[in-house]
XYZ file of C-alpha atoms in Angstrom:
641
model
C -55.927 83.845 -3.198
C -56.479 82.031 0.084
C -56.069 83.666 3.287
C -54.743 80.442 5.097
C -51.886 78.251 4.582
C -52.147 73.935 4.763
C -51.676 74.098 8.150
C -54.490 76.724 8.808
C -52.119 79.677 9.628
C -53.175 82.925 8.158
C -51.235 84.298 5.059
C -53.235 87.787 4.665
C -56.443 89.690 6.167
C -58.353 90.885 3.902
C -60.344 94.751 5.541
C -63.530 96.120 3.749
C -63.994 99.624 4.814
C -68.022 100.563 4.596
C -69.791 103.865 5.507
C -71.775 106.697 4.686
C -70.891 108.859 1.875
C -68.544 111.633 2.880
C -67.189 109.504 6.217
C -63.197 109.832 4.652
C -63.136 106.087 3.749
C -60.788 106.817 1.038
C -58.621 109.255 2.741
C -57.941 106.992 6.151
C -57.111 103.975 3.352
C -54.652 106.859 1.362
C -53.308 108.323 4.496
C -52.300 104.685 6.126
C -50.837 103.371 2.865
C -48.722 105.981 2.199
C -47.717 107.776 5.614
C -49.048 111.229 4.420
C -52.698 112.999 3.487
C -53.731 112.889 0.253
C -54.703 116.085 -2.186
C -56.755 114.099 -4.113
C -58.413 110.688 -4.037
C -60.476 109.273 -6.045
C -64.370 108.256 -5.328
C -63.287 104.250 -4.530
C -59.497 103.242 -4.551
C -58.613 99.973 -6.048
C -57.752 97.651 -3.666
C -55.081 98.444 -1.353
C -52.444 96.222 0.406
C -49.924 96.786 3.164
C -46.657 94.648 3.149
C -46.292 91.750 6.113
C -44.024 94.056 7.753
C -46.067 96.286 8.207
C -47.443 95.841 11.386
C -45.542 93.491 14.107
C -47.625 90.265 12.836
C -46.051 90.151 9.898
C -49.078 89.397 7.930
C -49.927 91.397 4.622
C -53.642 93.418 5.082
C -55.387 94.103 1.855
C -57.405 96.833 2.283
C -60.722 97.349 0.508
C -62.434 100.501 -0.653
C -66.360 100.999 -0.963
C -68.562 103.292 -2.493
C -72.350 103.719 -0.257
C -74.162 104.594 -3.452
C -77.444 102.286 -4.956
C -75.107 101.480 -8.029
C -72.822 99.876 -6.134
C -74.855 97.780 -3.670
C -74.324 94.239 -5.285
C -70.199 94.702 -5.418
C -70.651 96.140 -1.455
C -72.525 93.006 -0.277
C -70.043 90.506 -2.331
C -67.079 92.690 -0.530
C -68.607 92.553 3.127
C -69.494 88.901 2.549
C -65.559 87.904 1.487
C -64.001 89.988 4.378
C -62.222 89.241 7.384
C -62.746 92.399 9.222
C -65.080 95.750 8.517
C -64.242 98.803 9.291
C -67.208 101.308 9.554
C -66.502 105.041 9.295
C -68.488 107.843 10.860
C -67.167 111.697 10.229
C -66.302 113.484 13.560
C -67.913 116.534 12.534
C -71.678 115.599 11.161
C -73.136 113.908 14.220
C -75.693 111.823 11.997
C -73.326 109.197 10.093
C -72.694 108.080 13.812
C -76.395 107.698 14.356
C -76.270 105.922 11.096
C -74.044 103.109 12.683
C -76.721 101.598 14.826
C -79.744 102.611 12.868
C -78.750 101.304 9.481
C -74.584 99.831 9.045
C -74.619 97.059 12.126
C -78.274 96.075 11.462
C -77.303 95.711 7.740
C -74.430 93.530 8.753
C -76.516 91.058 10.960
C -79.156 91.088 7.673
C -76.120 90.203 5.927
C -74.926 87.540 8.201
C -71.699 89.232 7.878
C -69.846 87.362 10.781
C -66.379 89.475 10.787
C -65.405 91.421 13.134
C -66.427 95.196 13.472
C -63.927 98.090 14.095
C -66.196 101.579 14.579
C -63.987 104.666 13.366
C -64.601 107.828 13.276
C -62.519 110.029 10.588
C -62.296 113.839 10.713
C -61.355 114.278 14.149
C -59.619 117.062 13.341
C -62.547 118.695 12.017
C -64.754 118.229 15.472
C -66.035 121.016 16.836
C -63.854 121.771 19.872
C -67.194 123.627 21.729
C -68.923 120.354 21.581
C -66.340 117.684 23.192
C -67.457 113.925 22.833
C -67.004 111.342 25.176
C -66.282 108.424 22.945
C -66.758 105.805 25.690
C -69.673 106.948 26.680
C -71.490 107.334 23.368
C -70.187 103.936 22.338
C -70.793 101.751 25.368
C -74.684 101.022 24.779
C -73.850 100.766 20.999
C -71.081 98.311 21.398
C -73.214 96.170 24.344
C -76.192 95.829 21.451
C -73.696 95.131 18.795
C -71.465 92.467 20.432
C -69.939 91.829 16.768
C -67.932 95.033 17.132
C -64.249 94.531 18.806
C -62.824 97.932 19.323
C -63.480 101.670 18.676
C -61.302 104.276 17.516
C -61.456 108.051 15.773
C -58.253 109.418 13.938
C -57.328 112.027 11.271
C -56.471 111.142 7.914
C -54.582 115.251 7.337
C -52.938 114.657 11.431
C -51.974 110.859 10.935
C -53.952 111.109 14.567
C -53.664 106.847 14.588
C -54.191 106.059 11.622
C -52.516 103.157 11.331
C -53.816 102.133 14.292
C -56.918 101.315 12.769
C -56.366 98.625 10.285
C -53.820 97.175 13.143
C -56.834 96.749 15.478
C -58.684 95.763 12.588
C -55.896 92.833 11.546
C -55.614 91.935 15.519
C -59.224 91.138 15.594
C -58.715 88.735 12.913
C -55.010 87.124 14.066
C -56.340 87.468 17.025
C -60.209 87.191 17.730
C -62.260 87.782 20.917
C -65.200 86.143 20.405
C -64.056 82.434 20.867
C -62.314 82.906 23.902
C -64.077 85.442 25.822
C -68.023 86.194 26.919
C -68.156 89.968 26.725
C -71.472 90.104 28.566
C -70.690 87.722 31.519
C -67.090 89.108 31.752
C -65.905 85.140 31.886
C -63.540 82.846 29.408
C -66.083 80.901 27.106
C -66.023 76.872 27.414
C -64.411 75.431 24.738
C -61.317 78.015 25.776
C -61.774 76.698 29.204
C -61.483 73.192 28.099
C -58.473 74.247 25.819
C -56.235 76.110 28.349
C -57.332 73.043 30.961
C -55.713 70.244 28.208
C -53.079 72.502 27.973
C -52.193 73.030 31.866
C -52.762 69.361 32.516
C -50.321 68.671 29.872
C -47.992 70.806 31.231
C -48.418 69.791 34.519
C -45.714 66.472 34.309
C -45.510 64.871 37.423
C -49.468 65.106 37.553
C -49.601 67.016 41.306
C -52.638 69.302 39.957
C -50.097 72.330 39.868
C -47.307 73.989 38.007
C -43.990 73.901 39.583
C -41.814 76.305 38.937
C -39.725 74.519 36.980
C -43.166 73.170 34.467
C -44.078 77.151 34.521
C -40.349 77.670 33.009
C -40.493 75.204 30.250
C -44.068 75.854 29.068
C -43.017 79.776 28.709
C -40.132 78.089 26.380
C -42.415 76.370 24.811
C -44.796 78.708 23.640
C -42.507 81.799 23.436
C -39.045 81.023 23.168
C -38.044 82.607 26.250
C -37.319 81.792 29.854
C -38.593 83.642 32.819
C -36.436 85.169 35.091
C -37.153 83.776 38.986
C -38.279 87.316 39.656
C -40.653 86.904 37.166
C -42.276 84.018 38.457
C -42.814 85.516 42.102
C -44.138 88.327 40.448
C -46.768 85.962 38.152
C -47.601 84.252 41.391
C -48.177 87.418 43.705
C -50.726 88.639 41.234
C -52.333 85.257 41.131
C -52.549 85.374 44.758
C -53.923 89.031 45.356
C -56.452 88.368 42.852
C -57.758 84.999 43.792
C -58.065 82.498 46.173
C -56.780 78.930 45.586
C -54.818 80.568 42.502
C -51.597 79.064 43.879
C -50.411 76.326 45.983
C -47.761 75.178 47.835
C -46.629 73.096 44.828
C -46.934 75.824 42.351
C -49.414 77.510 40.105
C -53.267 75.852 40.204
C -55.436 75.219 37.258
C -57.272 78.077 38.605
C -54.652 80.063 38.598
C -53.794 79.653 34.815
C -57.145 80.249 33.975
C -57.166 83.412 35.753
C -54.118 84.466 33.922
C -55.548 84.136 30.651
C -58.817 85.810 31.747
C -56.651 88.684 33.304
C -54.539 88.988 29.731
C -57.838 89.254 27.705
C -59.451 91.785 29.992
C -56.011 93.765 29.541
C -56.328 93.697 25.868
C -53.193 91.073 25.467
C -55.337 88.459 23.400
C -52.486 87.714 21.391
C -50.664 85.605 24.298
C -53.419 83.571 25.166
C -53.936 83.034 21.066
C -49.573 82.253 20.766
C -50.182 79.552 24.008
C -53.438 78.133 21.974
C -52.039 77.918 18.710
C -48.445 76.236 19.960
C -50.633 73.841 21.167
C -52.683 72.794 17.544
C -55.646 74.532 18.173
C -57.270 76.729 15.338
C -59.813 79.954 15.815
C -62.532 77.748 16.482
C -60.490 76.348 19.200
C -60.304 72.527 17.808
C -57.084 71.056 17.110
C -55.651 71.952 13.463
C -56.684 69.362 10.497
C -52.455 69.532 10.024
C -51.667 67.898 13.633
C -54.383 65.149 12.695
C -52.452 62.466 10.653
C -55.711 60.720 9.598
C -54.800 57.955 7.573
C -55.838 57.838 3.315
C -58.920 55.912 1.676
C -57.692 55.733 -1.429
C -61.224 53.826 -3.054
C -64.782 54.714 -1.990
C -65.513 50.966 -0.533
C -62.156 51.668 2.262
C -63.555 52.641 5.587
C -61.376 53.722 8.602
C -60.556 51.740 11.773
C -59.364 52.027 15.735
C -56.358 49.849 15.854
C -55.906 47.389 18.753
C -53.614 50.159 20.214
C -56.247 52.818 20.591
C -58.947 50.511 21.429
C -56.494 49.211 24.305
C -56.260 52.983 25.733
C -59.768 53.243 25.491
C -60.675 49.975 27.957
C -57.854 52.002 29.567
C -59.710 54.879 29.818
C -63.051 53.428 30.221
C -61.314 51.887 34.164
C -59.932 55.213 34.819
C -62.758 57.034 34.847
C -65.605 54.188 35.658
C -64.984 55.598 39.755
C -67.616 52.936 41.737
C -66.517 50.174 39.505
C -69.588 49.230 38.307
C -68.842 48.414 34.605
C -70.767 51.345 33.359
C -70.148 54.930 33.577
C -73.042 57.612 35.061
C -72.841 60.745 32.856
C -70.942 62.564 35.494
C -68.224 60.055 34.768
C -68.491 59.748 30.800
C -68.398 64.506 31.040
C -65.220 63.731 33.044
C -63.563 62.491 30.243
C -64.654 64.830 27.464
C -63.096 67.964 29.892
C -60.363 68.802 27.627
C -62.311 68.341 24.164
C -63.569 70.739 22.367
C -66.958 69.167 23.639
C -68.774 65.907 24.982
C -68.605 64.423 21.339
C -71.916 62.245 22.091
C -74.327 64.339 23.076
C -75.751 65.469 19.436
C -77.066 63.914 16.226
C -75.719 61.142 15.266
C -73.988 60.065 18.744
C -77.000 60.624 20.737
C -78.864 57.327 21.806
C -76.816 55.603 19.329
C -75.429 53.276 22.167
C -76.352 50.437 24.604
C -76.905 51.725 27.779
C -78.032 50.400 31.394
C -81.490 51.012 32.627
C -79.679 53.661 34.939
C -78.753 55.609 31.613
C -75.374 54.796 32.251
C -72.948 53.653 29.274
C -71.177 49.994 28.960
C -67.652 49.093 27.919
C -69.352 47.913 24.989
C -71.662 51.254 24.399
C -68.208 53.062 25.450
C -66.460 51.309 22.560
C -69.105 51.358 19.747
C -69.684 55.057 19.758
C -66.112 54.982 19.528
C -66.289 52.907 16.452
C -69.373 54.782 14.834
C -67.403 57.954 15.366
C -64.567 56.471 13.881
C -66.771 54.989 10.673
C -68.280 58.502 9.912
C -65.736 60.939 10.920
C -61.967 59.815 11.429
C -60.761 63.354 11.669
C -63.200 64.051 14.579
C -62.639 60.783 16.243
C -58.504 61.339 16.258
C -58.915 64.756 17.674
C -61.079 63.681 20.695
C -58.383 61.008 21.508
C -55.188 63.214 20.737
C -57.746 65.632 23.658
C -58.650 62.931 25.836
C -55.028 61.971 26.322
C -53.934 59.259 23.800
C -50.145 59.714 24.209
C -49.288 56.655 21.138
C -48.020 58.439 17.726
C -51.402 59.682 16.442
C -50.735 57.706 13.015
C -50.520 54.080 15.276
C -54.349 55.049 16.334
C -56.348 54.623 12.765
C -56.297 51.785 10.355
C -57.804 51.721 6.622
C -59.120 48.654 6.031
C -59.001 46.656 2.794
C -61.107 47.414 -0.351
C -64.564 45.334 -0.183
C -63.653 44.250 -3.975
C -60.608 42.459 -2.537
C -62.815 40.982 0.120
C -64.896 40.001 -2.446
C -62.228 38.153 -4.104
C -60.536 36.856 -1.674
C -63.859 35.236 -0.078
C -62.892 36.719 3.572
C -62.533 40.214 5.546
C -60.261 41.249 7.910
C -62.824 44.003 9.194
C -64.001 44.554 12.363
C -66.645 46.766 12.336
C -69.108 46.591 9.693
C -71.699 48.400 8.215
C -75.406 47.572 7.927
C -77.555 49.877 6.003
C -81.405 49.314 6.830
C -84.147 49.392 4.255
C -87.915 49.035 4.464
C -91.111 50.786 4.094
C -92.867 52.641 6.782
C -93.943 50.606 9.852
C -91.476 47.478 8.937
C -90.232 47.643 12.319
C -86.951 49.861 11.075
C -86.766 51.442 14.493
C -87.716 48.839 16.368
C -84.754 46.576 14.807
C -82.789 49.359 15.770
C -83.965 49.865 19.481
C -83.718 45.980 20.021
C -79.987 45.922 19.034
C -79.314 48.888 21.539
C -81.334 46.917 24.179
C -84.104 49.656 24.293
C -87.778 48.089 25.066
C -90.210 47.585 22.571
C -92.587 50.711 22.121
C -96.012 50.040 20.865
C -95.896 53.371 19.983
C -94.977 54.824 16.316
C -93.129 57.388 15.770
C -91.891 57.590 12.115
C -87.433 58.077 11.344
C -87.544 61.112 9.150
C -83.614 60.938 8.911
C -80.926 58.896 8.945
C -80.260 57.520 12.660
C -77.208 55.192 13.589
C -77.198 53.102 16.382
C -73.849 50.950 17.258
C -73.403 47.576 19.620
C -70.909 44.919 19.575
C -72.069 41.159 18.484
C -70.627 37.923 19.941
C -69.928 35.105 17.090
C -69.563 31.609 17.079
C -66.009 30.565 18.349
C -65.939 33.590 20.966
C -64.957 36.404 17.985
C -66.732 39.765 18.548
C -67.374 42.322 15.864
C -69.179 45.731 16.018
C -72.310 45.866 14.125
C -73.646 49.867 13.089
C -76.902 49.670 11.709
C -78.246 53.150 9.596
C -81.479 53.131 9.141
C -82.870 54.694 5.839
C -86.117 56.417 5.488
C -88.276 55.132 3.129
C -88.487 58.608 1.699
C -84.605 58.861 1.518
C -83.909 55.977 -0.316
C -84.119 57.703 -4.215
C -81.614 60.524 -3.003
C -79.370 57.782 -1.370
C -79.349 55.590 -4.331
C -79.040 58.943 -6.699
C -75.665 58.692 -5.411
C -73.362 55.829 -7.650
C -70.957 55.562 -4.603
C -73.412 55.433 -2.241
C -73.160 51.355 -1.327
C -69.767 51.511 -1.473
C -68.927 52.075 2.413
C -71.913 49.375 2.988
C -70.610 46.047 4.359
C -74.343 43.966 4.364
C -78.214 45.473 3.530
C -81.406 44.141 4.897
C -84.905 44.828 4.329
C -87.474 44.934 6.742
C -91.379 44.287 5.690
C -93.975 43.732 7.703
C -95.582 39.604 7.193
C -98.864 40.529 7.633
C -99.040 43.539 5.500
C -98.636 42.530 1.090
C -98.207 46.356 0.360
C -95.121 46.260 2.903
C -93.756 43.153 1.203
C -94.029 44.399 -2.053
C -92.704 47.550 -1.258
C -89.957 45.961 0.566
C -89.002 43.884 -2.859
C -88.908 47.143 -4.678
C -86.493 48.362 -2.541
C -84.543 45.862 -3.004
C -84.089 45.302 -6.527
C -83.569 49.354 -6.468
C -80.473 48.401 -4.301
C -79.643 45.064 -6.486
C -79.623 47.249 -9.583
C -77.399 50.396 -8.075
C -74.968 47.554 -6.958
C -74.249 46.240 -10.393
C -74.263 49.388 -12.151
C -72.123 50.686 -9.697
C -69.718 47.471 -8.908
C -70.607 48.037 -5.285
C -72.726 45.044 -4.944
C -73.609 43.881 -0.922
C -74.984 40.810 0.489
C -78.582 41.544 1.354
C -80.877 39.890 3.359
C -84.244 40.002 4.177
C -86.086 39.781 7.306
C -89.771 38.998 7.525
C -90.546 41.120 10.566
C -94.130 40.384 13.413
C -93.801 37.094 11.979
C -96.027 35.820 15.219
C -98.645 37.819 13.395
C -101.013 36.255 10.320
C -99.428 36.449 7.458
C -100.689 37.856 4.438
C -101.714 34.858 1.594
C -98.884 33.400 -0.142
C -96.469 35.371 1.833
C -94.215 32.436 1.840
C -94.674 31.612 -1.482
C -93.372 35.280 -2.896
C -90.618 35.826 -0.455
C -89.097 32.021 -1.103
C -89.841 32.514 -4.923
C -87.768 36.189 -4.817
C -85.073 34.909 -2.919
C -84.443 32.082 -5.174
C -84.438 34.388 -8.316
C -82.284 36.647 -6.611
C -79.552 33.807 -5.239
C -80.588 35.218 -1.308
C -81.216 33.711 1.923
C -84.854 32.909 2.926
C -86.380 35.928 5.393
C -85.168 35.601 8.526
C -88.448 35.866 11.035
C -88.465 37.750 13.899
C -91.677 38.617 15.993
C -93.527 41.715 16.630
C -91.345 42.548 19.789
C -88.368 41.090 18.617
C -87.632 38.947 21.339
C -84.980 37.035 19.575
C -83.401 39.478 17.493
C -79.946 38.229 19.140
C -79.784 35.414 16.519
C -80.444 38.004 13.388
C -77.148 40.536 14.555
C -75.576 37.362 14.218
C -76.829 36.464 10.960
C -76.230 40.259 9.407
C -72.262 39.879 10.826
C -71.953 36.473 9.187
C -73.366 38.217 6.114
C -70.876 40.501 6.364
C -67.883 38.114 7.010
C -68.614 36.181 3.669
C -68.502 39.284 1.073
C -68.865 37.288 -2.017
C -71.998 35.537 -0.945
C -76.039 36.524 -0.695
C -75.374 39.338 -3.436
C -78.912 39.462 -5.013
C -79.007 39.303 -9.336
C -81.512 40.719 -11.501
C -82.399 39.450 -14.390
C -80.679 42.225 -16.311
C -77.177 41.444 -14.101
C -77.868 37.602 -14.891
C -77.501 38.501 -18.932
C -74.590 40.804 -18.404
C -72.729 38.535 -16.516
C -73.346 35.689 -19.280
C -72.374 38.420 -21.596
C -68.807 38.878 -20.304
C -68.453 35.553 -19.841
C -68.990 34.717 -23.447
C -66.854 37.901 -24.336
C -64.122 36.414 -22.123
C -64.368 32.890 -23.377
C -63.973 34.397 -26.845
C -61.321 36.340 -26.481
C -59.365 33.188 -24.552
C -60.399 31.177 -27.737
C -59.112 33.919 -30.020
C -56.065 34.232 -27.573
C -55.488 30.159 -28.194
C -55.706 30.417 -31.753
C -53.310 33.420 -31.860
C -50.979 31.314 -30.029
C -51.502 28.310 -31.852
C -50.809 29.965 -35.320
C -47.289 31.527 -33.896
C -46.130 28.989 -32.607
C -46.986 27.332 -36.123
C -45.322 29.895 -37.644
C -42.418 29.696 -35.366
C -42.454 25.738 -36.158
C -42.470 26.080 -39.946
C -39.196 28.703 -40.325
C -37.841 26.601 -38.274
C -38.326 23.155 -40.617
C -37.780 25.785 -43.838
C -34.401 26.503 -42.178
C -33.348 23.224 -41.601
C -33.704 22.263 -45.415
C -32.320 24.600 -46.827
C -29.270 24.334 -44.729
């Protein structure tokens, strides 16, 4: 049974309670269940559940039992591994399943890669020996500043009901509400992704955009988030706190961003998670603090050869956005300015694999409206969920469905002889020191590198490309290692999001020609088995170098056979690559052309087209002989009346 509903809201916790042999595992899970201490228990209950109104939550905890013993190790493991929480028991009075804890349980965890939350409790209190008192703060501290993973720690009796059911309610709070994204324990600060939460939040909240919250804002986003006004009283007295504690908190206009932020940090340090978690989660955000798949309308593919677009709206607020933030107004934006922007997402969204250097940039380092706008797109093209998210953070106030666009299926295209795409996508082919990378590098405007340094994996790189008539159209090129090519075509879908293929080989080099061709008819063949056929072209790459004999011979004589293009030369620094992103888009904008045909597709096309003829001549005849039929009764009819 899953623990979380559609829209990511937990429906149960589910608490595995571990520990030495003897620790009263049993007992606390007897004693919370049922309000009373048990005679007798058995050696492992069966799982255990308490009802959602149990605790204030009003979420259903499903307590689990374990035994410590060698027998049982496997069904321990598979427990720990499925929980939400672990509670580990120590017994009061025997001193050494405490030192157990840190020299065996949390180390076994972190082996594990258990990543739940820990509650430490220790059972038996009423059994401690009252001539040797125990600070529990004390022994705990250096345990719990090892052991990060452990939230809170507590020691009850199971024949008292000493809190009892306060255990499995810290235990369910960690989970409903966890520490670890929000707060750094060690450094005693909020964590960064909370701090760029709370700040989309306040700014959000802030309406008339003066940088503070009036009193007025401060009244309707405690509405908001908790269905309950505050009293005028109670907004001095939020604001003289703010103000003893720290400086700048509040303003003559109302409540800074510091402020807030101080607030939250002053609720967590108090142990009130759960009203920084009810402001986070009123406004979308999930554990991981990212906003909720269910507030991310992200429109349906419904075939494998669909892809996902920004829609003139989106791409308008992003030129938008792009002048906001570009401060010295000089058509590019210094990384200072492009962080500025990513402050209320989750992160800067560009900074990793495959965003990274995937863009044209200035020799400053500094990103173009047109770099701006293609990692935009390549975002968009590989992860539509991600992409709405970090516009719904950056501020895109249009209805979230108005911001994506599916595009057409590439078999219509096909049909219809025309797209109506605007970004397309290029998958690159070609055997090792073909001048992949460099292709890639020119299109980016990145100088040519002497050096090589071989692609192990995939790498994207985005630009936008200026047609005849004035028309522009974003280009992504993915370049595929030679070495990935067999576990990308092991994959029947795999052309199916590819708008145009080229293959690189090196002129001067037969082995990278031939190997080049191979590749290609690999691709030709997956495209007819598969129905996702592309146009392909080749390019005969350091073409200002001597070619190989009868270079032009084989590559014209291929083409032909294969219905292509001749190569498209470029030289060995690719000087005027400009003219091939121009050829790949036009490739792209004509669907039905420059598909290559094997042999083998050749007969099986002639094959259905005799099929089809037939069946149109058997179709004919059919038609012929009812309506000869029809004919006939109708003379017989006649004559005998």
């Amino acid at each position: 049974m899953p623990s979380r509903s559609a829209a990511g809201v937990r429906t149960g916790v589910r608490v595995v309670v571990a520990g030495d042999r003897g620790t009263g595992k049993s007992s606390l899970i007897s004693a919370a269940a049922s309000d009373a201490f048990p005679e007798y228990v058995p050696a492992v209950l069966p799982p255990t559940r308490l009802p959602s109104d149990f605790y204030p939550d009003g979420v259903p905890v499903t307590i689990v039992d374990t035994s410590s013993s060698m027998e049982s190790r496997v069904k321990l493991i598979d427990e720990l591994k499925r929980a939400d929480a672990v509670v580990l028991t120590y017994a009061c009075d025997q001193p050494m399943t405490l030192n157990r804890l840190s020299s065996f349980w949390l180390p076994e965890l972190r082996k594990l890669e258990i990543k739940a939350p820990v509650i430490v409790v220790g059972c038996k209190l009423d059994l401690r020996d009252e001539r040797q008192p125990m600070n529990l703060e004390q022994v705990m501290a250096p345990i719990m500043q090892q052991f990060r993973e452990i939230e809170t720690c507590i020691e009850c009796s199971s024949a008292t009901l000493i809190q009892v059911p306060d255990v499995f309610y810290y235990a369910q709070k960690a989970v409903l509400h966890p520490t670890a994204p929000l707060f750094d324990q060690e450094k005693q600060t909020l964590k960064p992704r909370c701090i760029r939460a709370l700040k989309r939040i306040f700014m959000l909240c802030d309406h008339d955009m003066d940088g503070a919250l009036s009193d007025a804002e401060l009244n309707e986003f405690q509405v908001k988030c908790f269905n309950a006004p505050l009293q005028p009283a109670e907004i001095v007295g939020v604001k003289r706190v703010v103000q003893e504690r720290i400086r700048g908190g509040v303003s003559d206009l109302g409540l800074t961003l510091e402020g807030f932020l101080f607030l939250h940090a002053l609720f967590i340090e108090k142990g009130r998670l759960e009203t920084t978690w009810a402001v986070l989660r009123k406004f979308g955000y999930n554990d991981e603090l990212k906003l909720r798949d269910d507030i991310l309308p992200v429109p349906t593919k419904h075939a494998p050869d669909q892809t996902v677009e920004l829609t003139n709206e989106a791409i308008d607020f992003l030129r938008g956005i792009f002048r906001l933030y570009d401060s010295d107004n000089d058509g590019s934006l210094q990384p200072s300015e492009f962080d500025d922007i990513f402050v209320t997402a989750p992160e800067s969204p560009w900074t990793v694999d495959p965003y990274v250097d995937a863009a044209e940039r200035t020799p400053q380092g500094n990103l173009t409206i047109n770099g701006f706008l293609s990692e935009w797109a390549l975002m968009t093209t590989l992860d539509p969920s991600y992409c709405l998210a970090n516009l719904i953070c950056i501020g895109y106030g249009g209805d979230p469905t108005s911001a994506l666009r599916v595009t057409r299926r590439r078999s219509v295209d096909r049909k219809k002889k025309q797209t109506e795409k605007n970004v397309f996508h290029c998958f690159v082919f070609g055997p090792k020191k073909s001048g992949k990378s460099a292709l890639l590098n020119s299109f980016i405007g990145r100088p040519f590198s002497s050096n090589y340094t071989p692609t192990n994996d995939v790498r994207y790189v985005a630009n936008a490309v200026e047609q005849i008539g004035g028309s522009q159209k974003t280009l992504i090129l993915q370049e595929i290692p030679e070495d990935g090519v067999k576990k990308l075509l092991s994959n029947k879908e795999c052309l199916a999001a590819c708008d145009v293929a080229v293959f690189l080989y090196d002129s001067s080099d037969e082995y990278s020609w031939k190997r080049s061709r191979e590749l290609l008819l690999d691709v030709a063949r997956r495209g007819e088995e598969s129905g996702y056929g592309v146009p392909c072209l080749l390019i005969a790459a350091k073409d200002d170098l001597d070619p190989f004999p009868m270079s032009l011979q084989n590559s014209a004589r291929v083409t032909q056979q294969l219905g292509m293009e001749a190569p498209i030369p470029v030289g060995v620094k690719l000087r005027d690559s400009k003219s091939v992103f121009s050829r790949i888009v036009s490739a792209a904008e004509h669907p039905h052309l420059s598909i290559p045909e094997t042999e083998k597709g050749k007969k099986r096309k002639r094959y259905r087209r005799l099929v089809n003829s037939s069946l149109m001549f058997v179709s004919v005849g059919a038609a012929v002989a009812v309506v000869g039929l029809a004919a006939y009764r109708a003379y017989a009819a006649r004559k005998n009346t």
